[in-house]
Structures are given as structure tokens and as C-alpha cells.
Amino acid sequence: MSDILVVEDESIIRSALKRLLERHQYQVIEAESVTEASQHDLGRFDLIITDLRLPGAPGTDLIDMAGDVPVLIMTSYASMRSAVDAMKMGAVDYIAKPFDHEEMVRTVGRIVSTHRQQRVQHESGDSQPEASHHQPHSTLGDLVGSCDSMQRLYHRIRRVAPADITVLIHGESGTGKELAARAIHQHSPRHDQPMISVNCAAIPESLIESELFGHEKGAFTGATAARQGLVEAAEGGSLFLDEIGELPMEAQARLLRVIQESEVRRVGSVNSRTVDVRLIAATHRNLKQLVKEGRFREDLYYRLQVIEVTLPPLRERGQDVVEIAEHLIAKHARRLKLDGPVLLSKDARDAMLHYDWPGNVRELENAIQRSLILSEGGEITLDEMGLDQEDWKIPDTLVSEEAPTASSGINSHSQDVDDLSLEDYFQHFVLEHQEGMSETELAQKLGISRKCLWERRQRLGIPRPKKGSTASSASTTTQ
């Protein structure tokens, strides 16, 4: 169990953070000031989480006092410039208050895991960086995978990272878009400067312009002082805008000026400021479609898509799912201080390869963490993974084994389904039987969930039959 020191003068926040971390198997010690924190042996901790503003001395004083122990800074958006300065002083990362619980747990897990790996390497006398223990083709930064699509992704990131241009990352939720952004930043000339990450969907629309571009005193009700925005705070480094498709139109116009002119104008100001920031954006939405709908600026879209990077969904990455699972097992087993190796059983491996992974790598990581806690005897079985039995891919044997069963008792076309691809078979089966079967029955016959059935209908352009036509069509097929 990892030991964490939480330094926060507000007892409500401190207690809430302690309960959150203890629920995730961390041992937590509390302190309300740098003075109180210094009474502990700081070297014993795996991580120190401290507020930036504390009574007596700032939380940044703990950075030097902690030595090799990583320090995570908590700060409000209003103090973001100070958070960036703290990272330059040696803080491992920052997180904005009020923090999202899932984001806090993910950040803590990442930092603790990295710190423990570095400690083990140091104690074993291995001075080589962690990345050198992996084959170049299997990892890039925190990205893991060896399939062809990931090879192309790694190659593209290495090519675009040194070029100081805007990058747009596409990918479904949970595929690791922020990890790709970090890999781009880490392989760029700006790697020794901070990368600031902003989820555009998490900031209220009324505040997004002020948060990104700052504001002057009196710019609006409540603006009692001038404030720097996140674009300025990322000076010299990279700004990662996740879910950029959620950005309001007015904010899009300001962002366009940042890209075109390298200038930012605070809300309520008539003067612009020059900024040196590399923009990396990400979205799971179709920006081109949003442009057609008038919900995204066309000029901004073309500025963003200079270089595009696409992350494949986990269901299309084949054996990568097992490779990632083993990486996550090693990572979280160290965090949980489990004794001995933990292996995947054959049934768990087979299930992972046939599961649809609607939540992608994020869902896989959750399943691994749950399995490590529940498993016994050093082996993870299918029962511990807790996978939703409805979200399964159509197995390769379905075309030859289940097609006759699915169509028994129902007239079928003369087409030989054994010669069809899975996509062709899906389309053929749905079009043939949707008039006489409900959506639930179709999904059950295909071995997928109703949600997957709906998503594949959308992707393949197969409309559902109009209401009222089922009975008449069904009677026709049975004549």
C-alpha cells in the first residue's frame, strides 16, 4: 500500500481527499501546513499532494524538502500561472480545484506508479530509463501496443512532434488521446516546459473564455482583479485542449487568433499579448460534420487539421489488448504492493480478445484494477473481470456455426453466408430478419448488445423498419 501525504489547510477538502484515496487502497497522512508536514519523514512517502496556498509558507517549499519524492500541486484556475511556475520548480504535476475524483485518482496512480518504478530501478542499480526496457515498437511514452495501427501512430507522432505545428487528435473516449498528446509534447523541443491540459467540456460555457484567455479587472461582474488565462500560462510549452468540439463559437474565434497571430487578448482588454504556445487538440466528434451544421468554425477547423493523428479503438487492436492488460497488471500490482506475479488465465485472455470494449483502454484499466483486488492465487480469471456479457464482438466462428441456427425456421435468401465477411454477414442478417424479429431478438441472435446493434446500424447505414410493417412482413415471409 502506497503512502501519501496530503497537505491542505481546509479541513473539508483534506478529509474528502483522504477518504477518496483510502477507498483506492492508499495510506494517507494529513497535515495542514508546511510546518506540520515537515515533522514527518518526507522520504517515506510515495507522493506528497499539497495545496499551493498554505498558512505560513507556500506548498512549493515542500518540493526541495521532499527530495526525490514527487510533489503534486493543487490549485484553483485563478492560480494557474503559479501552478506552472511550481512545475518549473520541480513539482511533478498540478491539478485544478475543485478536482474531479476520477482525474485525481488517475493522476495519483500514474505518479505513484512511475515513482515506484524509478525507485526499484535505482535500488537495483539500473540507471537506464524505463523506456529502454521495452522494444521500441511496443511503447511510446505511456502508449502501449504493437499492432500495425499503433506502429503507424508511433511513426506519425515521432515525425510531427519536432515540428512546432498544431496537431488534431481523433479517437473514441478512453482510447488515450491525452497520452498521445503527452507523447507529442515529450518528443518535442518543448519537453522541458509544462504541458497544460484543459477539458473544454468540463468548464462552464460562461467561464470558458475567461479560463482560456484571461480577463481584466472589471471585465464582468465578479472580475475583481486581472487574471491570466491558461493560454498565457502555457507560455513556452504545450496547451492540450481535449474535447475541442465543445468549445463555444466566441471562444473559437479567440482561439483562431492565437493560432494565426500568436496573440491572445484577455476578456475586457483592448490590447493583445504575444504568446509562444504549441496547440494540441483532441476530439471524439466529427468536426467536419459540426462545420456543416454551423456549430464549429470552418477556418478554425482547417487550422487545426494541419496534422491529424488518429487513435484506433481497442476492439480493433487485436492482441494489443492482452499486451496492454499485462502492462496494467504490472503497474497496478506494484501500486497495490501485491506479493508475487499475477497472470491472466486462458479464459480471461480469450474473453478479452472477443469483448467489444466500448469504454476502450479506460474500461480495460478499470477491469484490471478490479481483478487484482478480487483475484486469488496469483491468477486473474474471467469471473473477476466483471465484463458486461452483452458487449461481445461477433466471434469468428459465428459465420459458419451460428448462421444456420439463427435462420432456422425463417426463410432466408439463397446467398451463401459462409462466403461473407463479418460486416457483410451482419448487414445481410439484419436486413433479412429485421422485419420479423425485434431489436432484442436480433441482438441476441448476433451475440451482441442492443447498443452495439444500434451503433453498427448507424455505421453501416441500415435504418430500422417503420413501425407497423413488422407484422405484415413477417406474415409474408411465412407464406
PDB file of C-alpha atoms in Angstrom, residues 329 333 338-344 372 377-379:
ATOM      1  CA  ILE A 329      -1.308  -5.618 -14.243  1.00  0.00           C
ATOM      2  CA  ALA A 333       0.260  -4.745  -8.825  1.00  0.00           C
ATOM      3  CA  LEU A 338       0.902  -7.450  -4.254  1.00  0.00           C
ATOM      4  CA  ASP A 339       3.220 -10.354  -3.481  1.00  0.00           C
ATOM      5  CA  GLY A 340       4.445 -12.361  -6.442  1.00  0.00           C
ATOM      6  CA  PRO A 341       3.467 -12.200 -10.119  1.00  0.00           C
ATOM      7  CA  VAL A 342      -0.154 -12.018 -11.274  1.00  0.00           C
ATOM      8  CA  LEU A 343      -1.044 -13.781 -14.529  1.00  0.00           C
ATOM      9  CA  LEU A 344      -4.052 -13.837 -16.848  1.00  0.00           C
ATOM     10  CA  LEU A 372      -6.282  -7.524  -8.991  1.00  0.00           C
ATOM     11  CA  GLY A 377      -3.729 -17.433  -6.167  1.00  0.00           C
ATOM     12  CA  GLY A 378      -1.887 -15.039  -8.477  1.00  0.00           C
ATOM     13  CA  GLU A 379      -4.248 -15.593 -11.414  1.00  0.00           C
TER      14      GLU A 379
END
